[in-house]
Short mmCIF file of C-alpha atoms in Angstrom, two decimals:
data_model
loop_
_atom_site.label_atom_id
_atom_site.label_comp_id
_atom_site.label_asym_id
_atom_site.label_seq_id
_atom_site.Cartn_x
_atom_site.Cartn_y
_atom_site.Cartn_z
CA MET A 1 -123.54 -37.43 -128.27
CA LYS A 2 -120.78 -35.45 -126.24
CA SER A 3 -117.97 -37.63 -126.87
CA GLY A 4 -118.42 -38.15 -130.26
CA ARG A 5 -117.98 -34.06 -130.68
CA THR A 6 -115.10 -34.10 -128.26
CA TYR A 7 -113.51 -36.40 -130.88
CA THR A 8 -114.11 -34.65 -133.34
CA GLN A 9 -112.77 -31.23 -131.98
CA ARG A 10 -109.11 -33.58 -130.87
CA ALA A 11 -109.06 -34.90 -134.64
CA ARG A 12 -109.35 -31.53 -135.81
CA ALA A 13 -107.14 -29.94 -133.30
CA GLU A 14 -104.39 -32.59 -134.06
CA SER A 15 -104.68 -31.89 -137.76
CA ALA A 16 -104.19 -28.67 -137.70
CA GLU A 17 -100.96 -29.00 -135.31
CA ALA A 18 -99.66 -31.21 -138.31
CA THR A 19 -100.53 -29.08 -140.62
CA ARG A 20 -98.70 -26.08 -139.15
CA ARG A 21 -95.73 -28.17 -138.14
CA ARG A 22 -95.22 -29.16 -142.16
CA ILE A 23 -95.81 -25.33 -142.80
CA LEU A 24 -92.98 -24.74 -140.27
CA LEU A 25 -90.42 -27.50 -141.34
CA ALA A 26 -91.13 -26.11 -145.33
CA ALA A 27 -90.02 -22.95 -143.87
CA VAL A 28 -87.01 -24.15 -141.87
CA GLY A 29 -86.02 -25.99 -145.12
CA LEU A 30 -86.14 -23.07 -147.30
CA LEU A 31 -84.66 -20.69 -145.20
CA ARG A 32 -81.83 -23.46 -144.99
CA ALA A 33 -81.36 -22.84 -148.74
CA ARG A 34 -82.19 -19.45 -149.65
CA LEU A 35 -81.97 -15.49 -148.71
CA ARG A 36 -84.75 -14.61 -146.28
CA THR A 37 -85.94 -12.35 -148.78
CA ASP A 38 -86.65 -14.87 -151.71
CA ILE A 39 -88.73 -16.73 -149.54
CA ARG A 40 -92.43 -16.13 -150.85
CA LEU A 41 -95.32 -17.61 -149.06
CA ALA A 42 -96.59 -19.41 -152.26
CA ASP A 43 -92.79 -21.79 -151.86
CA VAL A 44 -93.69 -22.43 -148.41
CA ALA A 45 -97.29 -23.82 -149.30
CA ALA A 46 -96.32 -25.44 -152.20
CA GLU A 47 -93.42 -27.08 -149.93
CA ALA A 48 -96.23 -27.73 -147.20
CA LYS A 49 -98.67 -28.60 -149.78
CA VAL A 50 -101.33 -26.53 -148.70
CA SER A 51 -103.02 -23.26 -150.01
CA VAL A 52 -101.47 -19.75 -149.00
CA GLN A 53 -104.34 -18.95 -146.99
CA THR A 54 -103.48 -22.00 -144.59
CA VAL A 55 -100.28 -20.83 -144.36
CA LEU A 56 -101.52 -17.24 -142.96
CA ARG A 57 -104.03 -18.93 -141.36
CA ALA A 58 -101.69 -20.88 -139.49
CA PHE A 59 -98.92 -18.23 -138.69
CA GLY A 60 -100.83 -14.64 -139.58
CA SER A 61 -98.37 -13.42 -142.07
CA ARG A 62 -94.94 -14.18 -143.74
CA ASP A 63 -92.77 -12.59 -140.94
CA GLU A 64 -94.05 -13.78 -138.41
CA LEU A 65 -93.84 -17.63 -140.49
CA LEU A 66 -89.97 -16.82 -140.70
CA GLU A 67 -89.66 -15.72 -137.27
CA VAL A 68 -90.67 -18.77 -135.69
CA ALA A 69 -88.70 -20.81 -138.56
CA LEU A 70 -85.27 -18.65 -137.87
CA THR A 71 -85.65 -19.85 -133.90
CA GLU A 72 -86.25 -23.37 -134.94
CA LEU A 73 -83.49 -23.18 -137.23
CA LEU A 74 -81.04 -21.69 -134.85
CA ALA A 75 -81.91 -24.13 -132.29
CA GLU A 76 -81.05 -26.76 -134.57
CA PHE A 77 -77.71 -24.86 -135.49
CA GLY A 78 -77.06 -24.72 -131.22
CA HIS A 79 -77.80 -28.37 -130.58
CA ALA A 80 -74.91 -29.28 -133.79
CA LEU A 81 -72.59 -27.16 -132.82
CA ASP A 82 -72.24 -27.74 -128.95
CA GLN A 83 -71.66 -31.51 -129.60
CA ALA A 84 -68.01 -30.78 -129.11
CA GLU A 85 -66.51 -30.32 -125.49
CA PRO A 86 -65.04 -27.32 -124.73
CA GLY A 87 -61.57 -27.33 -125.20
CA ASP A 88 -61.58 -29.84 -127.69
CA VAL A 89 -60.20 -28.25 -131.05
CA ASP A 90 -60.84 -30.68 -133.24
CA GLY A 91 -64.11 -31.62 -132.45
CA SER A 92 -65.49 -27.90 -132.30
CA VAL A 93 -63.38 -27.45 -135.72
CA THR A 94 -65.47 -30.57 -137.18
CA ALA A 95 -68.74 -29.24 -135.71
CA TRP A 96 -68.03 -25.81 -137.15
CA PHE A 97 -67.30 -27.51 -140.83
CA ASP A 98 -70.41 -29.61 -140.38
CA HIS A 99 -72.65 -26.16 -140.25
CA TYR A 100 -70.82 -24.72 -142.76
CA GLU A 101 -70.72 -27.24 -145.23
CA GLN A 102 -74.71 -27.55 -144.58
CA VAL A 103 -75.41 -23.67 -144.60
CA GLY A 104 -72.17 -21.79 -145.42
CA GLU A 105 -73.12 -20.86 -149.13
CA ILE A 106 -76.60 -19.24 -147.66
CA VAL A 107 -75.12 -17.68 -144.49
CA THR A 108 -72.42 -15.85 -146.95
CA ARG A 109 -75.11 -15.20 -149.12
CA ASN A 110 -76.90 -13.67 -146.63
CA LEU A 111 -74.28 -11.59 -145.15
CA ALA A 112 -73.79 -10.32 -148.95
CA ASP A 113 -77.27 -8.92 -148.43
CA GLU A 114 -77.39 -7.45 -145.06
CA SER A 115 -78.61 -3.86 -146.46
CA ALA A 116 -82.47 -5.54 -146.26
CA PRO A 117 -83.27 -4.94 -142.37
CA ALA A 118 -84.55 -8.22 -141.87
CA VAL A 119 -80.76 -10.02 -143.52
CA ALA A 120 -79.19 -7.44 -141.20
CA ARG A 121 -80.89 -8.41 -137.94
CA ILE A 122 -80.29 -11.91 -138.84
CA ALA A 123 -76.42 -11.58 -139.55
CA ALA A 124 -76.27 -9.59 -136.27
CA ILE A 125 -77.81 -12.43 -134.72
CA GLY A 126 -75.35 -15.00 -136.18
CA ARG A 127 -72.42 -13.05 -135.31
CA GLU A 128 -73.67 -12.96 -131.78
CA ARG A 129 -74.02 -16.48 -131.43
CA HIS A 130 -70.79 -17.37 -133.54
CA ARG A 131 -68.64 -14.94 -130.87
CA ALA A 132 -70.34 -16.87 -127.74
CA ARG A 133 -69.70 -20.29 -129.07
CA VAL A 134 -66.25 -19.53 -130.21
CA LEU A 135 -65.44 -18.15 -126.65
CA ARG A 136 -67.67 -21.41 -125.03
CA GLN A 137 -65.80 -23.97 -127.11
CA LEU A 138 -62.06 -22.51 -126.43
CA ALA A 139 -63.00 -21.27 -123.02
CA PRO A 140 -60.12 -23.92 -121.37
CA GLN A 141 -57.10 -22.37 -123.99
CA LEU A 142 -58.58 -18.77 -123.09
CA ARG A 143 -57.94 -19.13 -119.58
CA GLU A 144 -54.10 -18.97 -119.54
CA VAL A 145 -54.41 -15.78 -122.05
CA PRO A 146 -53.13 -12.48 -120.19
CA PRO A 147 -55.93 -10.02 -119.40
CA SER A 148 -54.09 -7.64 -121.18
CA ARG A 149 -54.25 -9.62 -124.32
CA ARG A 150 -57.75 -11.58 -124.05
CA ALA A 151 -60.08 -9.18 -126.28
CA ARG A 152 -57.28 -9.20 -129.05
CA VAL A 153 -57.16 -13.31 -128.84
CA GLU A 154 -60.71 -13.42 -128.50
CA ASP A 155 -61.02 -11.32 -131.64
CA ALA A 156 -58.54 -13.50 -133.57
CA LEU A 157 -60.28 -16.76 -132.53
CA VAL A 158 -63.54 -15.41 -133.78
CA CYS A 159 -61.72 -14.67 -137.33
CA ALA A 160 -59.90 -18.02 -137.23
CA CYS A 161 -63.75 -19.87 -136.97
CA ASP A 162 -65.44 -17.60 -139.23
CA VAL A 163 -67.59 -19.00 -142.33
CA TYR A 164 -65.35 -16.87 -144.31
CA THR A 165 -62.12 -18.45 -143.02
CA TRP A 166 -64.09 -21.90 -144.43
CA LYS A 167 -65.31 -20.46 -147.38
CA LEU A 168 -62.02 -19.23 -148.39
CA LEU A 169 -60.62 -22.59 -147.65
CA ARG A 170 -62.93 -24.67 -149.01
CA ARG A 171 -64.47 -22.66 -151.69
CA ASP A 172 -62.05 -20.16 -153.22
CA MET A 173 -58.65 -22.12 -152.33
CA GLY A 174 -60.39 -25.54 -152.98
CA ARG A 175 -58.79 -27.21 -150.33
CA PRO A 176 -60.38 -30.53 -149.50
CA ARG A 177 -62.13 -30.88 -146.11
CA PRO A 178 -59.28 -32.91 -143.99
CA GLU A 179 -56.81 -30.06 -145.04
CA ALA A 180 -59.08 -26.98 -144.32
CA GLU A 181 -60.10 -28.32 -141.07
CA ALA A 182 -56.21 -29.15 -140.12
CA THR A 183 -55.90 -25.39 -141.57
CA MET A 184 -58.31 -23.70 -139.17
CA ALA A 185 -57.40 -26.02 -135.98
CA LEU A 186 -53.25 -24.90 -136.97
CA MET A 187 -54.91 -21.05 -136.58
CA ILE A 188 -56.75 -21.46 -133.55
CA THR A 189 -53.54 -23.33 -131.94
CA GLY A 190 -51.72 -20.64 -133.59
CA ILE A 191 -53.24 -17.80 -131.79
CA VAL A 192 -53.41 -19.49 -128.57
CA GLU A 193 -49.87 -20.54 -128.12
CA ALA A 194 -48.84 -16.78 -129.60
CA THR A 195 -50.30 -15.40 -126.32
#
């Protein structure tokens, strides 16, 4: 009889973990498409095809669920953005555009909603990671920059590669993606060559 009980407990644990994963994936999907402040537990539950009570049982609260979902989403973004080798300007620009084409709209909407503390924290994380990624990807180009100009050049490159630059080129000016990517690459090259 003991082996039957063990099997049942294992099956329940596996089922609970599958449900938890489904809930998490639903929350991650919603974070990609909506402002954090616009995500309700009922929305997550509906996406995951479970009850709100099941969501709460699995994660404890809406805030805890969204924190775990944000961590998962940031890891996913990081992996995608790290595909280009450091020093590969065109590859880096393509990776940024892939990212911005996927989530640029929601990122710019979140940045406009920074007065909400939870959104402000996400925006701060995004800025920190963006700067670190730009400096990582363009490290070979930055090696030749004199120390007296380094901070200014880094700031210029962070701005050139920003989501707002993508928005200006793609949404506001309506440039086709290849042209917009070439413009961002030109900005990067121009900044580095001007040092």
